[in-house]
């Protein structure tokens, strides 16, 4: 899976979309790119669409659940999780069920999940 930045230039300015995609999207048409990023603006107002592939590569089935707490000294925690499912789509309550809360100090303030990146 590759990460792309898609820039949509309209008469109002430039919007950036970060997306993950299995196949290369650097050579597809403007209309298809707008569908890939789920552009909701007026297509008639689009001046240009540009795409750049990121050098970041995700690791299949590897995720990091980040937890932020209200503890005054140590308030950030990261948990590496392997899963065949896309954990980034889970709710905060579902993510809480996947981690060992005994390793967290303080009240959980925020929890989120990202797909792990390969470091070259």
Short mmCIF file of N, CA and C in Angstrom, two decimals:
data_model
loop_
_atom_site.label_atom_id
_atom_site.label_comp_id
_atom_site.label_asym_id
_atom_site.label_seq_id
_atom_site.Cartn_x
_atom_site.Cartn_y
_atom_site.Cartn_z
N UNK A 1 0.85 -1.17 0.00
CA UNK A 1 0.00 0.00 0.00
C UNK A 1 0.90 1.24 0.00
N UNK A 2 0.58 2.19 -0.87
CA UNK A 2 1.39 3.41 -0.97
C UNK A 2 0.59 4.62 -0.52
N UNK A 3 1.31 5.62 -0.03
CA UNK A 3 0.69 6.86 0.44
C UNK A 3 0.89 7.93 -0.62
N UNK A 4 -0.17 8.68 -0.90
CA UNK A 4 -0.12 9.74 -1.91
C UNK A 4 -0.66 11.04 -1.32
N UNK A 5 -0.13 12.14 -1.83
CA UNK A 5 -0.69 13.46 -1.58
C UNK A 5 -1.31 13.92 -2.89
N UNK A 6 -2.60 14.24 -2.84
CA UNK A 6 -3.30 14.72 -4.03
C UNK A 6 -3.68 16.17 -3.76
N UNK A 7 -3.28 17.05 -4.68
CA UNK A 7 -3.55 18.48 -4.55
C UNK A 7 -4.59 18.87 -5.59
N UNK A 8 -5.69 19.45 -5.14
CA UNK A 8 -6.76 19.88 -6.03
C UNK A 8 -6.79 21.41 -6.01
N UNK A 9 -6.49 22.01 -7.17
CA UNK A 9 -6.50 23.46 -7.29
C UNK A 9 -7.83 23.89 -7.87
N UNK A 10 -8.54 24.77 -7.14
CA UNK A 10 -9.80 25.32 -7.61
C UNK A 10 -9.68 26.84 -7.66
N UNK A 11 -10.74 27.50 -8.05
CA UNK A 11 -10.71 28.96 -8.09
C UNK A 11 -10.59 29.55 -6.69
N UNK A 12 -10.87 28.75 -5.66
CA UNK A 12 -10.79 29.21 -4.27
C UNK A 12 -9.46 28.92 -3.60
N UNK A 13 -8.58 28.11 -4.23
CA UNK A 13 -7.30 27.77 -3.62
C UNK A 13 -6.94 26.31 -3.86
N UNK A 14 -6.00 25.80 -3.06
CA UNK A 14 -5.52 24.43 -3.21
C UNK A 14 -5.88 23.63 -1.96
N UNK A 15 -6.45 22.45 -2.18
CA UNK A 15 -6.76 21.52 -1.09
C UNK A 15 -5.87 20.31 -1.23
N UNK A 16 -5.36 19.81 -0.08
CA UNK A 16 -4.50 18.63 -0.09
C UNK A 16 -5.26 17.46 0.52
N UNK A 17 -5.16 16.30 -0.12
CA UNK A 17 -5.78 15.07 0.37
C UNK A 17 -4.68 14.03 0.53
N UNK A 18 -4.61 13.38 1.69
CA UNK A 18 -3.67 12.29 1.94
C UNK A 18 -4.46 10.99 1.81
N UNK A 19 -4.01 10.11 0.91
CA UNK A 19 -4.72 8.85 0.73
C UNK A 19 -3.75 7.68 0.64
N UNK A 20 -4.27 6.51 0.95
CA UNK A 20 -3.53 5.25 0.81
C UNK A 20 -4.19 4.49 -0.34
N UNK A 21 -3.37 3.90 -1.21
CA UNK A 21 -3.93 3.18 -2.36
C UNK A 21 -3.02 2.03 -2.74
N UNK A 22 -3.61 0.91 -3.11
CA UNK A 22 -2.83 -0.27 -3.50
C UNK A 22 -2.11 -0.08 -4.83
N UNK A 23 -2.81 0.47 -5.80
CA UNK A 23 -2.23 0.64 -7.14
C UNK A 23 -1.71 2.07 -7.31
N UNK A 24 -0.84 2.25 -8.29
CA UNK A 24 -0.30 3.58 -8.57
C UNK A 24 -1.42 4.48 -9.09
N UNK A 25 -1.48 5.70 -8.56
CA UNK A 25 -2.48 6.66 -9.04
C UNK A 25 -1.82 7.87 -9.70
N UNK A 26 -0.51 7.78 -9.94
CA UNK A 26 0.20 8.92 -10.50
C UNK A 26 -0.10 9.16 -11.97
N UNK A 27 -0.71 8.19 -12.64
CA UNK A 27 -0.95 8.35 -14.07
C UNK A 27 -2.42 8.17 -14.46
N UNK A 28 -3.34 8.40 -13.51
CA UNK A 28 -4.75 8.28 -13.85
C UNK A 28 -5.33 9.67 -14.14
N UNK A 29 -6.48 9.71 -14.77
CA UNK A 29 -7.09 10.96 -15.21
C UNK A 29 -7.54 11.83 -14.04
N UNK A 30 -7.74 13.11 -14.35
CA UNK A 30 -8.20 14.07 -13.35
C UNK A 30 -9.53 13.63 -12.74
N UNK A 31 -10.47 13.20 -13.57
CA UNK A 31 -11.78 12.79 -13.08
C UNK A 31 -11.68 11.60 -12.13
N UNK A 32 -10.81 10.63 -12.46
CA UNK A 32 -10.64 9.47 -11.58
C UNK A 32 -9.98 9.86 -10.28
N UNK A 33 -9.00 10.78 -10.33
CA UNK A 33 -8.35 11.25 -9.10
C UNK A 33 -9.35 11.92 -8.18
N UNK A 34 -10.24 12.73 -8.75
CA UNK A 34 -11.25 13.41 -7.94
C UNK A 34 -12.17 12.40 -7.25
N UNK A 35 -12.46 11.29 -7.93
CA UNK A 35 -13.28 10.24 -7.31
C UNK A 35 -12.50 9.51 -6.22
N UNK A 36 -11.21 9.26 -6.44
CA UNK A 36 -10.38 8.56 -5.46
C UNK A 36 -10.31 9.34 -4.15
N UNK A 37 -10.19 10.67 -4.24
CA UNK A 37 -10.09 11.49 -3.02
C UNK A 37 -11.45 11.92 -2.50
N UNK A 38 -12.51 11.46 -3.18
CA UNK A 38 -13.88 11.79 -2.80
C UNK A 38 -14.08 13.30 -2.71
N UNK A 39 -13.66 14.01 -3.77
CA UNK A 39 -13.78 15.46 -3.84
C UNK A 39 -15.26 15.84 -3.86
N UNK A 40 -15.64 16.76 -2.96
CA UNK A 40 -17.05 17.13 -2.82
C UNK A 40 -17.36 18.51 -3.38
N UNK A 41 -16.35 19.21 -3.89
CA UNK A 41 -16.58 20.53 -4.45
C UNK A 41 -17.15 20.47 -5.86
N UNK A 42 -17.27 21.63 -6.46
CA UNK A 42 -17.77 21.73 -7.83
C UNK A 42 -16.67 21.36 -8.80
N UNK A 43 -16.87 20.30 -9.58
CA UNK A 43 -15.86 19.82 -10.53
C UNK A 43 -15.56 20.90 -11.57
N UNK A 44 -16.55 21.70 -11.92
CA UNK A 44 -16.36 22.77 -12.91
C UNK A 44 -15.35 23.82 -12.42
N UNK A 45 -15.18 23.95 -11.11
CA UNK A 45 -14.27 24.94 -10.53
C UNK A 45 -12.83 24.42 -10.40
N UNK A 46 -12.60 23.13 -10.72
CA UNK A 46 -11.26 22.55 -10.60
C UNK A 46 -10.40 23.02 -11.76
N UNK A 47 -9.26 23.62 -11.41
CA UNK A 47 -8.31 24.11 -12.41
C UNK A 47 -7.28 23.03 -12.73
N UNK A 48 -6.78 22.36 -11.69
CA UNK A 48 -5.72 21.37 -11.86
C UNK A 48 -5.76 20.37 -10.72
N UNK A 49 -5.30 19.14 -11.01
CA UNK A 49 -5.16 18.10 -9.99
C UNK A 49 -3.75 17.54 -10.11
N UNK A 50 -3.01 17.55 -8.99
CA UNK A 50 -1.64 17.05 -8.98
C UNK A 50 -1.53 15.95 -7.95
N UNK A 51 -0.66 14.99 -8.20
CA UNK A 51 -0.48 13.88 -7.27
C UNK A 51 1.01 13.61 -7.07
N UNK A 52 1.38 13.32 -5.82
CA UNK A 52 2.77 12.99 -5.49
C UNK A 52 2.77 11.76 -4.60
N UNK A 53 3.63 10.81 -4.92
CA UNK A 53 3.75 9.60 -4.10
C UNK A 53 4.69 9.89 -2.94
N UNK A 54 4.26 9.48 -1.75
CA UNK A 54 5.08 9.67 -0.56
C UNK A 54 6.12 8.57 -0.48
N UNK A 55 7.23 8.86 0.15
CA UNK A 55 8.26 7.84 0.33
C UNK A 55 7.93 6.92 1.50
N UNK A 56 6.89 7.26 2.25
CA UNK A 56 6.48 6.41 3.36
C UNK A 56 5.75 5.18 2.82
N UNK A 57 6.11 4.02 3.30
CA UNK A 57 5.47 2.77 2.89
C UNK A 57 4.91 2.10 4.14
N UNK A 58 3.64 1.73 4.08
CA UNK A 58 3.03 1.10 5.24
C UNK A 58 3.38 -0.38 5.29
N UNK A 59 3.33 -0.92 6.47
CA UNK A 59 3.60 -2.34 6.68
C UNK A 59 2.24 -3.03 6.80
N UNK A 60 2.01 -3.97 5.91
CA UNK A 60 0.74 -4.69 5.91
C UNK A 60 0.49 -5.36 7.26
N UNK A 61 -0.69 -5.20 7.79
CA UNK A 61 -1.17 -5.86 9.00
C UNK A 61 -0.47 -5.39 10.28
N UNK A 62 0.26 -4.27 10.24
CA UNK A 62 0.92 -3.72 11.43
C UNK A 62 0.29 -2.36 11.74
N UNK A 63 -0.13 -2.18 12.97
CA UNK A 63 -0.78 -0.94 13.38
C UNK A 63 -0.19 -0.44 14.69
N UNK A 64 -0.31 0.86 14.92
CA UNK A 64 0.12 1.47 16.17
C UNK A 64 -1.10 2.16 16.77
N UNK A 65 -1.46 1.77 17.99
CA UNK A 65 -2.53 2.44 18.71
C UNK A 65 -1.87 3.43 19.66
N UNK A 66 -2.16 4.71 19.47
CA UNK A 66 -1.60 5.77 20.31
C UNK A 66 -2.63 6.19 21.34
N UNK A 67 -2.17 6.29 22.59
CA UNK A 67 -3.04 6.66 23.70
C UNK A 67 -2.46 7.89 24.39
N UNK A 68 -3.32 8.87 24.65
CA UNK A 68 -2.93 10.07 25.38
C UNK A 68 -3.76 10.10 26.66
N UNK A 69 -3.09 10.31 27.79
CA UNK A 69 -3.79 10.35 29.08
C UNK A 69 -3.60 11.71 29.75
N UNK A 70 -4.24 11.86 30.90
CA UNK A 70 -4.11 13.11 31.66
C UNK A 70 -3.02 13.03 32.72
N UNK A 71 -2.18 11.99 32.69
CA UNK A 71 -1.12 11.84 33.69
C UNK A 71 -0.10 12.97 33.54
N UNK A 72 0.31 13.64 34.64
CA UNK A 72 1.20 14.80 34.54
C UNK A 72 2.63 14.48 34.08
N UNK A 73 3.11 13.26 34.26
CA UNK A 73 4.49 12.95 33.90
C UNK A 73 4.60 12.14 32.61
N UNK A 74 3.95 11.01 32.55
CA UNK A 74 3.97 10.18 31.33
C UNK A 74 2.55 10.11 30.80
N UNK A 75 2.31 10.77 29.65
CA UNK A 75 0.94 10.84 29.16
C UNK A 75 0.75 10.33 27.73
N UNK A 76 1.79 9.76 27.11
CA UNK A 76 1.63 9.21 25.77
C UNK A 76 2.13 7.77 25.75
N UNK A 77 1.38 6.90 25.10
CA UNK A 77 1.69 5.48 25.02
C UNK A 77 1.43 4.99 23.60
N UNK A 78 2.25 4.05 23.15
CA UNK A 78 2.05 3.45 21.84
C UNK A 78 2.03 1.94 21.96
N UNK A 79 1.08 1.31 21.30
CA UNK A 79 0.95 -0.14 21.32
C UNK A 79 1.01 -0.66 19.89
N UNK A 80 1.96 -1.56 19.61
CA UNK A 80 2.08 -2.18 18.29
C UNK A 80 1.18 -3.40 18.24
N UNK A 81 0.33 -3.43 17.22
CA UNK A 81 -0.65 -4.50 17.10
C UNK A 81 -0.59 -5.09 15.68
N UNK A 82 -0.61 -6.41 15.58
CA UNK A 82 -0.74 -7.09 14.29
C UNK A 82 -2.19 -7.48 14.12
N UNK A 83 -2.74 -7.23 12.93
CA UNK A 83 -4.12 -7.58 12.67
C UNK A 83 -4.36 -7.74 11.18
N UNK A 84 -5.18 -8.70 10.81
CA UNK A 84 -5.55 -8.86 9.40
C UNK A 84 -6.66 -7.89 9.02
N UNK A 85 -7.28 -7.26 10.01
CA UNK A 85 -8.33 -6.27 9.75
C UNK A 85 -7.73 -4.87 9.80
N UNK A 86 -8.39 -3.91 9.15
CA UNK A 86 -7.94 -2.52 9.17
C UNK A 86 -8.40 -1.87 10.48
N UNK A 87 -7.48 -1.77 11.43
CA UNK A 87 -7.83 -1.23 12.75
C UNK A 87 -8.07 0.27 12.73
N UNK A 88 -7.64 0.96 11.68
CA UNK A 88 -7.84 2.42 11.63
C UNK A 88 -9.31 2.79 11.50
N UNK A 89 -10.14 1.81 11.17
CA UNK A 89 -11.57 2.07 11.01
C UNK A 89 -12.37 1.88 12.30
N UNK A 90 -11.71 1.40 13.36
CA UNK A 90 -12.41 1.11 14.61
C UNK A 90 -12.68 2.38 15.42
N UNK A 91 -13.71 2.32 16.25
CA UNK A 91 -14.03 3.44 17.15
C UNK A 91 -13.04 3.45 18.31
N UNK A 92 -13.05 4.54 19.08
CA UNK A 92 -12.18 4.64 20.24
C UNK A 92 -12.50 3.54 21.25
N UNK A 93 -13.76 3.23 21.45
CA UNK A 93 -14.15 2.18 22.41
C UNK A 93 -13.62 0.82 21.95
N UNK A 94 -13.68 0.56 20.66
CA UNK A 94 -13.17 -0.71 20.14
C UNK A 94 -11.65 -0.79 20.28
N UNK A 95 -10.96 0.34 20.08
CA UNK A 95 -9.50 0.37 20.22
C UNK A 95 -9.09 0.12 21.67
N UNK A 96 -9.85 0.65 22.61
CA UNK A 96 -9.55 0.44 24.04
C UNK A 96 -9.54 -1.04 24.40
N UNK A 97 -10.41 -1.82 23.76
CA UNK A 97 -10.49 -3.25 24.03
C UNK A 97 -9.26 -4.01 23.54
N UNK A 98 -8.45 -3.39 22.68
CA UNK A 98 -7.30 -4.07 22.09
C UNK A 98 -6.00 -3.84 22.85
N UNK A 99 -6.01 -2.94 23.83
CA UNK A 99 -4.77 -2.62 24.54
C UNK A 99 -4.85 -3.05 25.99
N UNK A 100 -3.69 -3.16 26.62
CA UNK A 100 -3.59 -3.52 28.04
C UNK A 100 -3.61 -2.23 28.85
N UNK A 101 -4.76 -1.89 29.41
CA UNK A 101 -4.92 -0.64 30.15
C UNK A 101 -4.10 -0.61 31.43
N UNK A 102 -3.63 -1.76 31.92
CA UNK A 102 -2.80 -1.77 33.12
C UNK A 102 -1.43 -1.13 32.85
N UNK A 103 -1.07 -0.96 31.59
CA UNK A 103 0.21 -0.33 31.23
C UNK A 103 0.07 1.17 31.00
N UNK A 104 -1.12 1.70 31.25
CA UNK A 104 -1.41 3.12 31.02
C UNK A 104 -1.63 3.80 32.36
N UNK A 105 -0.96 4.94 32.57
CA UNK A 105 -1.15 5.73 33.80
C UNK A 105 -2.09 6.89 33.51
N UNK A 106 -3.05 7.08 34.39
CA UNK A 106 -3.97 8.19 34.25
C UNK A 106 -5.22 7.82 33.47
N UNK A 107 -6.09 8.81 33.32
CA UNK A 107 -7.35 8.66 32.60
C UNK A 107 -7.09 8.85 31.10
N UNK A 108 -7.65 7.95 30.28
CA UNK A 108 -7.45 8.05 28.83
C UNK A 108 -8.17 9.30 28.32
N UNK A 109 -7.40 10.16 27.66
CA UNK A 109 -7.93 11.41 27.12
C UNK A 109 -8.27 11.23 25.64
N UNK A 110 -7.42 10.50 24.90
CA UNK A 110 -7.63 10.30 23.46
C UNK A 110 -6.95 9.00 23.04
N UNK A 111 -7.54 8.33 22.06
CA UNK A 111 -6.95 7.11 21.50
C UNK A 111 -7.20 7.10 20.00
N UNK A 112 -6.17 6.73 19.25
CA UNK A 112 -6.31 6.65 17.79
C UNK A 112 -5.41 5.55 17.26
N UNK A 113 -5.61 5.18 16.02
CA UNK A 113 -4.83 4.10 15.42
C UNK A 113 -4.33 4.53 14.05
N UNK A 114 -3.06 4.21 13.76
CA UNK A 114 -2.49 4.47 12.45
C UNK A 114 -1.84 3.18 11.95
N UNK A 115 -1.70 3.09 10.64
CA UNK A 115 -1.00 1.94 10.10
C UNK A 115 0.49 2.19 10.22
N UNK A 116 1.24 1.18 10.64
CA UNK A 116 2.67 1.32 10.88
C UNK A 116 3.40 1.63 9.57
N UNK A 117 4.46 2.43 9.68
CA UNK A 117 5.26 2.80 8.52
C UNK A 117 6.57 2.02 8.52
N UNK A 118 7.01 1.67 7.34
CA UNK A 118 8.29 0.99 7.18
C UNK A 118 9.38 2.04 7.15
N UNK A 119 10.41 1.88 7.94
CA UNK A 119 11.53 2.81 7.99
C UNK A 119 12.65 2.25 7.13
N UNK A 120 13.02 3.00 6.09
CA UNK A 120 14.08 2.54 5.19
C UNK A 120 15.44 3.03 5.65
#
